Amino acid sequence: MEIIPQSSTIGAEIRGLDISVGLSDQQFEQVNQAFLDYQIIFFRDQQLSPQQYNDFALRFGQLKDYLFADGIDGFPFITEIVKTETETQSFGSFWHSDSAYMELPPKITMLYARQVPAQGGDTLFADMYAAYDELSPGLKATLERLNAVNSASVVPRDEDIYAAVKSKNSDKSDQSAVHPVIRTHDETGKKSFYVNSIHTLGFEGMTREESLPLLNYLFEQVTRPEYSFRLRWAENTLAMWDNRCTQHYALNDYHGHRRVMHRIIVEGEHP
Ligand code: SIN
């Protein structure tokens, strides 16, 4: 197995593994360590049936039902994310970490590329450890005392962000959860900030207007190119990222083309 880092801070390609035949315990340990070290890892040219994909994901923990979409036939935890040739809206085209509005947000999201445009439709990832590390000691100390309210309903623009996937629970779009602004990773012990521009409504005990100046400063940090890695998809690429310490952004730059991804989320701890 070979680990090829993709930037100085985040992202690695794993080569030399065929996920369809299953991983030995030693291979699993190596993959899991690379995942913790690089935060987003990916594997090219994997020929996986839904069962093999599901089995691989299960090695990392309990699979979680996605609140707004049903699974594909026979696989309740594999959600299909499709943007067709005629649609203009795409899912996840904002900087965010997944489902921060849940009490137990997923620790891992996996995406398996079934069909991708020849160009476009890349996903950007940002390293939230690095973004946190660069904050001043004074700001870190201030943020350490704060919690944030995260809601499924907060959208900075006038859009339905779930339109591309929504098949159930439309009435739950006010689902919300309060989480610390600074979270400590339950496996690495490292700190990162855990607020994002589509789910974080404001700081607990403050209005959105009062919260926004500081939140906007943090949202800006997420977009700094120094912290980012851009994944160019190809069919049969499988990626998995750590939602505890990254944010991501699905580029919506491929109108007129079809993109089909199979997504699995793995349950995490309380942030
Ligand atoms: C997501 O936000 O989970 C989907 C990202 C993507 O489709 O690239």
PDB file of N, CA, C and O and ligand atoms in Angstrom, residues 81 91-92 96 98 109 111 123 233 241 248 250 259 263, ligand 1:
ATOM      1  N   ILE A  81     -26.625  10.749  -4.897  1.00  0.00           N
ATOM      2  CA  ILE A  81     -26.647  12.194  -5.139  1.00  0.00           C
ATOM      3  C   ILE A  81     -26.476  12.392  -6.631  1.00  0.00           C
ATOM      4  O   ILE A  81     -25.442  12.032  -7.191  1.00  0.00           O
ATOM      5  N   PHE A  91     -25.894  19.606  -4.912  1.00  0.00           N
ATOM      6  CA  PHE A  91     -25.914  19.353  -3.472  1.00  0.00           C
ATOM      7  C   PHE A  91     -24.528  19.655  -2.905  1.00  0.00           C
ATOM      8  O   PHE A  91     -23.518  19.209  -3.449  1.00  0.00           O
ATOM      9  N   GLY A  92     -24.492  20.429  -1.824  1.00  0.00           N
ATOM     10  CA  GLY A  92     -23.217  20.630  -1.113  1.00  0.00           C
ATOM     11  C   GLY A  92     -22.323  21.703  -1.710  1.00  0.00           C
ATOM     12  O   GLY A  92     -21.127  21.709  -1.440  1.00  0.00           O
ATOM     13  N   HIS A  96     -18.955  23.569   4.075  1.00  0.00           N
ATOM     14  CA  HIS A  96     -19.698  23.012   5.203  1.00  0.00           C
ATOM     15  C   HIS A  96     -19.050  21.722   5.697  1.00  0.00           C
ATOM     16  O   HIS A  96     -18.226  21.118   5.019  1.00  0.00           O
ATOM     17  N   ASP A  98     -20.698  17.975   7.160  1.00  0.00           N
ATOM     18  CA  ASP A  98     -22.006  17.364   6.948  1.00  0.00           C
ATOM     19  C   ASP A  98     -22.833  17.246   8.224  1.00  0.00           C
ATOM     20  O   ASP A  98     -22.327  16.836   9.276  1.00  0.00           O
ATOM     21  N   THR A 109     -17.739  10.932   6.013  1.00  0.00           N
ATOM     22  CA  THR A 109     -18.586  10.815   4.820  1.00  0.00           C
ATOM     23  C   THR A 109     -17.752  10.130   3.746  1.00  0.00           C
ATOM     24  O   THR A 109     -16.576  10.450   3.570  1.00  0.00           O
ATOM     25  N   LEU A 111     -17.819   9.071  -0.428  1.00  0.00           N
ATOM     26  CA  LEU A 111     -18.469   9.347  -1.700  1.00  0.00           C
ATOM     27  C   LEU A 111     -17.795   8.462  -2.744  1.00  0.00           C
ATOM     28  O   LEU A 111     -16.553   8.442  -2.836  1.00  0.00           O
ATOM     29  N   THR A 123     -14.456  18.381  -5.909  1.00  0.00           N
ATOM     30  CA  THR A 123     -14.809  18.754  -4.535  1.00  0.00           C
ATOM     31  C   THR A 123     -13.568  19.348  -3.866  1.00  0.00           C
ATOM     32  O   THR A 123     -12.471  18.801  -3.994  1.00  0.00           O
ATOM     33  N   TRP A 233     -12.489  14.176  -9.517  1.00  0.00           N
ATOM     34  CA  TRP A 233     -13.083  12.838  -9.514  1.00  0.00           C
ATOM     35  C   TRP A 233     -12.869  12.132 -10.852  1.00  0.00           C
ATOM     36  O   TRP A 233     -12.732  12.782 -11.886  1.00  0.00           O
ATOM     37  N   TRP A 241     -13.835  11.404   3.950  1.00  0.00           N
ATOM     38  CA  TRP A 241     -13.271  12.545   4.675  1.00  0.00           C
ATOM     39  C   TRP A 241     -13.777  12.587   6.104  1.00  0.00           C
ATOM     40  O   TRP A 241     -14.809  12.012   6.437  1.00  0.00           O
ATOM     41  N   HIS A 248     -15.939  20.946   3.305  1.00  0.00           N
ATOM     42  CA  HIS A 248     -15.823  20.670   1.873  1.00  0.00           C
ATOM     43  C   HIS A 248     -16.832  21.475   1.081  1.00  0.00           C
ATOM     44  O   HIS A 248     -17.790  22.038   1.651  1.00  0.00           O
ATOM     45  N   ALA A 250     -18.693  21.265  -2.902  1.00  0.00           N
ATOM     46  CA  ALA A 250     -18.855  20.583  -4.195  1.00  0.00           C
ATOM     47  C   ALA A 250     -19.013  21.646  -5.279  1.00  0.00           C
ATOM     48  O   ALA A 250     -19.974  22.434  -5.250  1.00  0.00           O
ATOM     49  N   ARG A 259     -23.824  13.954 -13.066  1.00  0.00           N
ATOM     50  CA  ARG A 259     -22.874  13.498 -12.023  1.00  0.00           C
ATOM     51  C   ARG A 259     -23.665  12.657 -11.035  1.00  0.00           C
ATOM     52  O   ARG A 259     -24.690  13.101 -10.508  1.00  0.00           O
ATOM     53  N   ARG A 263     -23.272   7.993  -1.631  1.00  0.00           N
ATOM     54  CA  ARG A 263     -22.766   8.594  -0.392  1.00  0.00           C
ATOM     55  C   ARG A 263     -23.150   7.744   0.809  1.00  0.00           C
ATOM     56  O   ARG A 263     -24.281   7.269   0.906  1.00  0.00           O
TER      57      ARG A 263
HETATM   58  C1  SIN B   1     -21.528  16.476   0.144  1.00  0.00           C
HETATM   59  O1  SIN B   1     -21.544  17.656   0.482  1.00  0.00           O
HETATM   60  O2  SIN B   1     -21.640  15.583   0.982  1.00  0.00           O
HETATM   61  C2  SIN B   1     -21.366  16.102  -1.316  1.00  0.00           C
HETATM   62  C3  SIN B   1     -20.090  16.590  -1.902  1.00  0.00           C
HETATM   63  C4  SIN B   1     -19.963  16.316  -3.377  1.00  0.00           C
HETATM   64  O3  SIN B   1     -20.946  15.908  -4.028  1.00  0.00           O
HETATM   65  O4  SIN B   1     -18.870  16.504  -3.917  1.00  0.00           O
END
